[in-house]
Each structure stands twice: as structure tokens, then as C-alpha cells.
Coordinates of C-alpha atoms and ligand atoms in Angstrom, one line a residue:
X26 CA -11.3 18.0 -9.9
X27 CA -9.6 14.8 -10.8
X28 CA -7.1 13.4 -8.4
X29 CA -4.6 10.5 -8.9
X30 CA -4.0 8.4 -6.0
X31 CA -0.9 6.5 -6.4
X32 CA 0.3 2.9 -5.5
X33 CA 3.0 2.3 -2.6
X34 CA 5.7 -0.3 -2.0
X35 CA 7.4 -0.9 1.5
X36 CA 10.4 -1.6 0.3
X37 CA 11.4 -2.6 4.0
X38 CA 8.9 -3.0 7.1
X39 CA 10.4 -3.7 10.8
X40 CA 8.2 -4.1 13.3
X41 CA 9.6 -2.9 16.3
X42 CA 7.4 -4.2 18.7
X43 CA 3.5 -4.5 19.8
X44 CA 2.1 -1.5 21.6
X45 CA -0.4 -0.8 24.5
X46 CA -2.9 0.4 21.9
X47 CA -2.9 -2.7 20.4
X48 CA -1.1 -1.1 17.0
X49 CA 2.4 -1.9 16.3
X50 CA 5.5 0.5 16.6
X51 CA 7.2 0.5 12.5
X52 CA 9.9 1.8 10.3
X53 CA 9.1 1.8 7.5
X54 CA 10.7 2.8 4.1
X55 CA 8.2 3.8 1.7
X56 CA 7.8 4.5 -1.7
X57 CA 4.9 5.7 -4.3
X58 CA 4.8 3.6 -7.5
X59 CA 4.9 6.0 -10.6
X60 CA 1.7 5.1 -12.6
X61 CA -0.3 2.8 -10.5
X62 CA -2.8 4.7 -9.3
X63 CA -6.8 5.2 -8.7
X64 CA -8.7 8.0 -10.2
X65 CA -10.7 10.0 -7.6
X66 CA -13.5 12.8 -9.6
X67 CA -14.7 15.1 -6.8
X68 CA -17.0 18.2 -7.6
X69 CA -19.4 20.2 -5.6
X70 CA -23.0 19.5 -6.3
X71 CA -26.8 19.7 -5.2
X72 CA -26.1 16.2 -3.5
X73 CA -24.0 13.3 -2.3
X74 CA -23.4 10.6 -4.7
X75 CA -21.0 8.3 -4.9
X76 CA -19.9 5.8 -8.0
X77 CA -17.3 2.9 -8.4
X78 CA -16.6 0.9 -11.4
X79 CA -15.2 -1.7 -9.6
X80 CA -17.7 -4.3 -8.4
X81 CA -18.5 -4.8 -4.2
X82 CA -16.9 -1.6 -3.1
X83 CA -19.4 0.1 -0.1
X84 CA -20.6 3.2 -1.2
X85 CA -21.5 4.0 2.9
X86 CA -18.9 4.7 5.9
X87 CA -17.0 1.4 5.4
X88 CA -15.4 2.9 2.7
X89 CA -12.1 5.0 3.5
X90 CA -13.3 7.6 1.0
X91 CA -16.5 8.5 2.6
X92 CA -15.0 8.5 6.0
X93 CA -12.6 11.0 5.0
X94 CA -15.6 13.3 3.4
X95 CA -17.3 13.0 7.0
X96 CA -14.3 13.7 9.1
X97 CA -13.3 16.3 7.1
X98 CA -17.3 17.7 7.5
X99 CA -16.7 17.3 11.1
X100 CA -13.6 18.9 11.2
X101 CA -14.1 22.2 9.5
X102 CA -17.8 22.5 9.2
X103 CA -18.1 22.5 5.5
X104 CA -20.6 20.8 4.4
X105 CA -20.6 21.5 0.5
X106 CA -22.2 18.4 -1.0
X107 CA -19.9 16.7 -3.4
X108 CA -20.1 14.0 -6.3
X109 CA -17.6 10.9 -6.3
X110 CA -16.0 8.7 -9.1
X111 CA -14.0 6.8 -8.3
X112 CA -12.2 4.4 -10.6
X113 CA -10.3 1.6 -8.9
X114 CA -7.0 0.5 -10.9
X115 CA -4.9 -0.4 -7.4
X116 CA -6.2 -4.1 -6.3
X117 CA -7.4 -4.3 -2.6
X118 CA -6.2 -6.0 0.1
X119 CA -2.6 -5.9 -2.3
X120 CA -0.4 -4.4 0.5
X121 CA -0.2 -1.4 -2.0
X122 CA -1.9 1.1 -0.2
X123 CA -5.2 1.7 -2.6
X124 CA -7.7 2.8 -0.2
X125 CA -5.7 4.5 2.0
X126 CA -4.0 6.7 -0.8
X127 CA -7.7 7.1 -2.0
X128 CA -8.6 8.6 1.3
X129 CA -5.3 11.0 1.5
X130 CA -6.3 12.6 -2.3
X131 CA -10.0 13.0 -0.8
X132 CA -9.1 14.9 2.0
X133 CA -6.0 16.6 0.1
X134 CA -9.1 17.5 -2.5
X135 CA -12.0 18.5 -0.2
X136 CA -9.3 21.0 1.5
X137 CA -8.8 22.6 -1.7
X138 CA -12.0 22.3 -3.6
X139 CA -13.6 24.0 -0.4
X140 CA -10.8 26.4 -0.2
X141 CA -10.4 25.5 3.6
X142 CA -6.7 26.0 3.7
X143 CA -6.0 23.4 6.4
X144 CA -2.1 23.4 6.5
X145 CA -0.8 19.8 5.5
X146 CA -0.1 18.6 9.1
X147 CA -4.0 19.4 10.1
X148 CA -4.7 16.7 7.1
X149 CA -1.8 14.2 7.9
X150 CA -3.4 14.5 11.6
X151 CA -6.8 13.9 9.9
X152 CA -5.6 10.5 7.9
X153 CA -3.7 8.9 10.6
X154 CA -7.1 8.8 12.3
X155 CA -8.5 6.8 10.1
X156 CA -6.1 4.5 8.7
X157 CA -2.3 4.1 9.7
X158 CA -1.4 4.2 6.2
X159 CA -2.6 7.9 4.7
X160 CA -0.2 9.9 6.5
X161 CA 2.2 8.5 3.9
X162 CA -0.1 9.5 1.0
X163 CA 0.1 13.8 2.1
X164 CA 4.0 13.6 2.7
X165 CA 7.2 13.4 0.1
X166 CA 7.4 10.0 -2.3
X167 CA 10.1 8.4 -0.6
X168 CA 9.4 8.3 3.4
X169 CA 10.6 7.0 6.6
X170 CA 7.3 6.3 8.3
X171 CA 7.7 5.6 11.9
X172 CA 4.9 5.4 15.3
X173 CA 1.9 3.0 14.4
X174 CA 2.5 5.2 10.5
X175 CA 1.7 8.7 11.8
X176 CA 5.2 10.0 11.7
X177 CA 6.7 10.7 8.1
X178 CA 10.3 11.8 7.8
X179 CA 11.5 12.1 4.3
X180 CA 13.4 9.1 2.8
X181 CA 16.7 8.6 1.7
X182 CA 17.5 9.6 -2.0
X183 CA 16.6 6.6 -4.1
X184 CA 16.8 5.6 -7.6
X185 CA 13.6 4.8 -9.6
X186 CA 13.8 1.1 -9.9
X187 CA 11.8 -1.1 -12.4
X188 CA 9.7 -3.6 -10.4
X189 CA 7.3 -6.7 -11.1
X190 CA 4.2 -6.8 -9.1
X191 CA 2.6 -10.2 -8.9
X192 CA -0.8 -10.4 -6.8
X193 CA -2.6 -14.3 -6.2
X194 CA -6.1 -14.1 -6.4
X195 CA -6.3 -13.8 -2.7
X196 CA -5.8 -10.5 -0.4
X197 CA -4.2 -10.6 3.2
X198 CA -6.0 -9.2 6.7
X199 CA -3.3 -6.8 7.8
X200 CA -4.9 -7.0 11.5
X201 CA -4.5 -10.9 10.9
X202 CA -0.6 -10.8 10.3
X203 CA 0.0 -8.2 13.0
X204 CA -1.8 -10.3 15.5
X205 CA 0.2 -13.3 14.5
X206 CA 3.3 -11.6 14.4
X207 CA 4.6 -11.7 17.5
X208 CA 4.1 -15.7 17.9
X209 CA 5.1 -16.5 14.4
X210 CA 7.6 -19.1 13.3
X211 CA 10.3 -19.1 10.3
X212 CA 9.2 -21.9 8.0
X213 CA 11.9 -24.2 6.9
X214 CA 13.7 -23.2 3.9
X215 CA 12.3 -19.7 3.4
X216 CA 14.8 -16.9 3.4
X217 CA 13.8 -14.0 5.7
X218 CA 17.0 -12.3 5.6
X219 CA 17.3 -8.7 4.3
X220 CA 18.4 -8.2 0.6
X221 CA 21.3 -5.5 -0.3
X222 CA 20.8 -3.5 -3.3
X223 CA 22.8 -0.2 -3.7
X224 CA 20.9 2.0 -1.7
X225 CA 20.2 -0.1 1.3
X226 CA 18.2 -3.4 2.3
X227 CA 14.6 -4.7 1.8
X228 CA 13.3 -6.9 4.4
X229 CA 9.6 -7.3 5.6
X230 CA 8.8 -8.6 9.0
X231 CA 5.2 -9.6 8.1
X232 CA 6.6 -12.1 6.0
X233 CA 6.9 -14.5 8.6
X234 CA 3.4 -14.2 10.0
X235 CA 1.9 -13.9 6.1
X236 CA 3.8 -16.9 4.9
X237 CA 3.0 -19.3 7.6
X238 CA -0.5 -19.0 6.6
X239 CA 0.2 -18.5 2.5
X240 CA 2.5 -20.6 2.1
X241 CA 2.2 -19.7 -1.6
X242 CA 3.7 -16.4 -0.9
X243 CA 6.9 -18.0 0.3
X244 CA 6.4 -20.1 -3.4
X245 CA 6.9 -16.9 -5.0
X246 CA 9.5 -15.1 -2.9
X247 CA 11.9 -18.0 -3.2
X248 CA 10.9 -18.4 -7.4
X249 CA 11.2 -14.8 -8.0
X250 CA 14.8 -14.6 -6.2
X251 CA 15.9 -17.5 -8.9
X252 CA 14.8 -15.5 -11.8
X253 CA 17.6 -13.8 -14.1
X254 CA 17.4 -10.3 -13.7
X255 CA 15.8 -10.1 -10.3
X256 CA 17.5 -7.9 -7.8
X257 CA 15.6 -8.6 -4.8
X258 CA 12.0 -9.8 -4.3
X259 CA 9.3 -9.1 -0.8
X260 CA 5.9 -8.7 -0.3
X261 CA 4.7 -5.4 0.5
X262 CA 3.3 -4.5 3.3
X263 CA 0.9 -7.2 4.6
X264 CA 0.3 -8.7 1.3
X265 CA -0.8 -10.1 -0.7
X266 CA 0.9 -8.7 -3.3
X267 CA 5.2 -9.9 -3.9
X268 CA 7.6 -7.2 -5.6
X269 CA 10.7 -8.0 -7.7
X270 CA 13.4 -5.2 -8.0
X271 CA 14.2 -6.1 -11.7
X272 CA 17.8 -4.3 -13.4
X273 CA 17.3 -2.4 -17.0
X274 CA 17.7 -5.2 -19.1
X275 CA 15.6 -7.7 -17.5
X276 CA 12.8 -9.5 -19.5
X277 CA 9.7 -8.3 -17.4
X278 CA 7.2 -9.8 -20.0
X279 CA 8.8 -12.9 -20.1
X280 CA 9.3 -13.1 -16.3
X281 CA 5.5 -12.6 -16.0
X282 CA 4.6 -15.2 -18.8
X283 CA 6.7 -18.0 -17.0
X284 CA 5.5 -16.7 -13.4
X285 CA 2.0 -17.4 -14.7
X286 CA 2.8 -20.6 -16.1
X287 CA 4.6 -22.4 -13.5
X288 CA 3.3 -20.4 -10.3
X289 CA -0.5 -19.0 -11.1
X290 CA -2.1 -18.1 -14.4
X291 CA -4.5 -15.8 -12.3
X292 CA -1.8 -13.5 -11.4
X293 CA -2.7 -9.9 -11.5
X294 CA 0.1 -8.8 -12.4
X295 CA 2.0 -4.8 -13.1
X296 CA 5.3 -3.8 -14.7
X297 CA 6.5 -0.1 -13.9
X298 CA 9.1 1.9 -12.0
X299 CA 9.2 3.4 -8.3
X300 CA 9.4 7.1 -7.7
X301 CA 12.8 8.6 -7.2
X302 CA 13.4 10.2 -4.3
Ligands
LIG409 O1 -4.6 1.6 10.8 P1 -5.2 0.6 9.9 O2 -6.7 0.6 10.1 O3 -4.8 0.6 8.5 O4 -4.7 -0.8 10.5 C1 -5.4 -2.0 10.3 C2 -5.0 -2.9 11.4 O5 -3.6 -3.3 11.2 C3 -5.1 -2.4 12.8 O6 -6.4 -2.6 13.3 C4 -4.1 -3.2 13.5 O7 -4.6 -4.5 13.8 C5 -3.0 -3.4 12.5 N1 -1.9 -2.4 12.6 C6 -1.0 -2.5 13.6 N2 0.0 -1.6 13.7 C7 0.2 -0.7 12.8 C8 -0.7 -0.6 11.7 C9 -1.7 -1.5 11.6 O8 -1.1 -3.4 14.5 N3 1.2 0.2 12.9

């Protein structure tokens, strides 16, 4: 069985506040990205293996993907042994949601190469368990995601917009930018405020902790935003990647070519649309 496990944007992020459980209270409005996405190959066999082409990724229970396998073993008793691919095309530590969309198609695929049946809020249940990010991955493209990510409400109706995706060579510890958070500071001259397209606004409040410490990121924010053609530009989730809304016509090649030249030349770097809604 071969499973696609799609890219996400936040194309806003408050943080409400921090909660006794140490996770913080969101609302979130999410979206998948059409064509980024990982390739998951699951099939039952005579035993466990697992395989990644990309370099450094665990093959034990520090990986999201074999965490699901084992709690969805624990959960329903099946123990069916089953070969993994997976190919990694969504970068890590990107604020785009790879492993946690990797883990919500294994589960997703266990359920239904085992034929368990589990009902799609048994699995949602299952993913917010390990990661606050895969309930996302089991609902509707365009979410509302409130709680610490558990609760998905489905989103407004939303174009498919063309987006830019520019990633620096470095990732971003998301339990690093929610601890600083609460005591972080606006740095001079960057513009937090949230940006009005037609549909509603994009704001991120992990900017503020992410960009006192990568101060790069603010760079970008405030370079993309001068670019012709940009609509709106934020960093998803807790980085490190930064997002440009681009309109139809806009030179997305070129944009990337001068990003590269006068920002980073090690830019990772992805041109596609967002999912409608
Ligand atoms: O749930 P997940 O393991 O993806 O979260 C990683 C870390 O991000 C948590 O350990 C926590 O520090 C922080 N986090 C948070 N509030 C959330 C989601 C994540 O504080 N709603």
C-alpha cells in the first residue's frame, strides 16, 4: 500500500495561552500543501523492517512512524508484521508538518491494511497522543485546529493559493519557541502584525519567540513582503521554514533566484499551490 503524506502550512497560529500541562492552548488555521508530500510503502510481511532514503532518520521508537506501528499494536492487538519505505520529500524540523503527517498515513494505513475498522475519531485520538500535530493529518484539508491540536473543526472555504517556500539550512525546536514564548520580545523594526488577504488574516505568534533567536527569519519576512507579487509572507508553524502567498502572475522562479542571491544560496526551496477548501 503506498500512502502520500502531504505537507501543511499554518497560515495563522495564535497562541492563546500556556497550559497546566505544560502544552499551549492554539487556533490554528491549517492547510495541506497539494504536492508536497512523503511517500509511506507499508505491506504485511514475515518481519519488521524499516527503510529511509534520507540520511540520519532513526529507524527505532524515536521515529513518529514506528511509534504509531506500536501504539496502534497496543491498541488493537494486531500484530501483523509489516515492511516500511519511506521516502522523505518534506524537510524536518520545516514547521511543515513531515513526520507528523507521516505518522497520521501510518496509522490511517495500518487501520486499513489490517482491516481493523477503527472509526476515524479512535485514530485522531491515537495521533494526538503522540504528537499535537497528526490529528490535523486524519481530518478535512482546511482546518481549525484548536486545544494543545487535538480538536479539528473544519476550515473556512479557501482558495488554492500559489505559495513560495524558502527553508535556511537550519530547523527550529518547536518546544524551544513555545517555552520562550511567553517572555519574548518584538524586535525593532520587524512587523508582527496580521496580513489581510481575501479570505482572512495570516499571523504567527511564534514569530516573536523564533525571530529573537533567528534573526535571519525576520531577514526573510521583511525581504519577502518587499517582493513584487507577494501577497503576504510568515513562517509556518515553529519554523524554520517562511511562506510567501504569491498572486497568478507572479515570477516564482525569479523570486527564488534573487532570494538565493541576496538572502541564502542554500535555500531549500518549493513552488506549489495550497489545497482548496
Ligand atoms: O506535541 P508535540 O510533540 O508535537 O509538541 C512538541 C512540543 O511543542 C511539546 O513538547 C511542547 O513543548 C510544545 N507544544 C506546546 N503546545 C502545543 C503543541 C506543542 O507547548 N499545543
Amino acid at each position: 500500500m503506498i500512502l502520500e503524506a502531504s505537507a501543511k502550512l499554518n497560515l495563522s497560529l495564535r497562541v492563546l495561552g500556556r497550559r497546566d500541562d505544560g502544552f499551549h492552548e492554539l487556533e490554528s488555521l491549517m492547510v495541506r500543501l497539494d504536492g508536497l508530500a512523503d511517500r509511506l510503502e507499508i505491506e504485511v510481511s514475515d518481519e519488521d523492517h524499516f527503510s529511509c532514503d534520507a540520511p540520519g532518520v532513526p529507524a527505532d521508537d524515536s521515529n513518529l512512524v514506528i511509534k504509531a506501528l506500536q501504539l496502534f499494536r497496543r491498541e488493537t492487538g494486531i500484530r501483523d508484521r509489516v515492511r516500511i519505505r519511506l521516502e522523505k520529500r518534506v524537510p524536518h524540523g520545516a514547521g511543515l508538518g513531515g513526520g507528523s503527517s507521516d505518522a497520521a498515513a501510518m496509522l490511517a494505513g495500518l487501520n486499513e491494511l489490517s482491516r481493523a475498522g477503527l472509526p476515524v475519531g479512535n485514530l485522531t485520538e491515537m495521533g494526538a497522543r503522540l504528537g499535537s500535530d497528526i490529528p490535523f493529518f486524519l481530518g478535512p484539508p482546511v482546518a481549525v485546529v484548536k486545544g494543545r491540536g487535538e480538536r479539528i473543526e473544519e476550515g473556512p472555504s479557501l482558495p488554492s493559493m500559489r505559495v513560495v517556500l524558502l527553508k535556511p539550512g537550519f530547523g527550529v525546536s518547536t518546544p524551544d519557541a513555545y517555552r520562550r514564548w511567553q517572555d519574548s520580545r518584538e524586535l525593532e523594526g520587524v512587523d508582527y502584525t496580521p496580513q489581510t488577504l481575501a479570505w482572512g488574516d495570516l499571523v504567527n505568534d511564534l514569530e516573536r519567540p523564533v525571530f529573537q533567536k533567528h534573526l535571519f527569519l525576520a531577514e526573510v519576512k521583511g525581504w519577502l513582503r518587499r517582493q513584487d507579487g507577494v501577497e503576504a509572507a510568515l513562517m509556518s508553524g515553529s519554523g524554520s521554514t517562511m511562506f510567501a502567498v504569491i498572486d497568478e502572475k507572479a515570477d516564482a522562479d525569479g523570486l527564488i533566484a534573487r532570494a538565493r542571491e541576496e538572502l541564502d544560496p542554500t535555500f531549500w526551496t518549493w513552488v506549489g499551490r495550497t489545497v482548496a477548501g
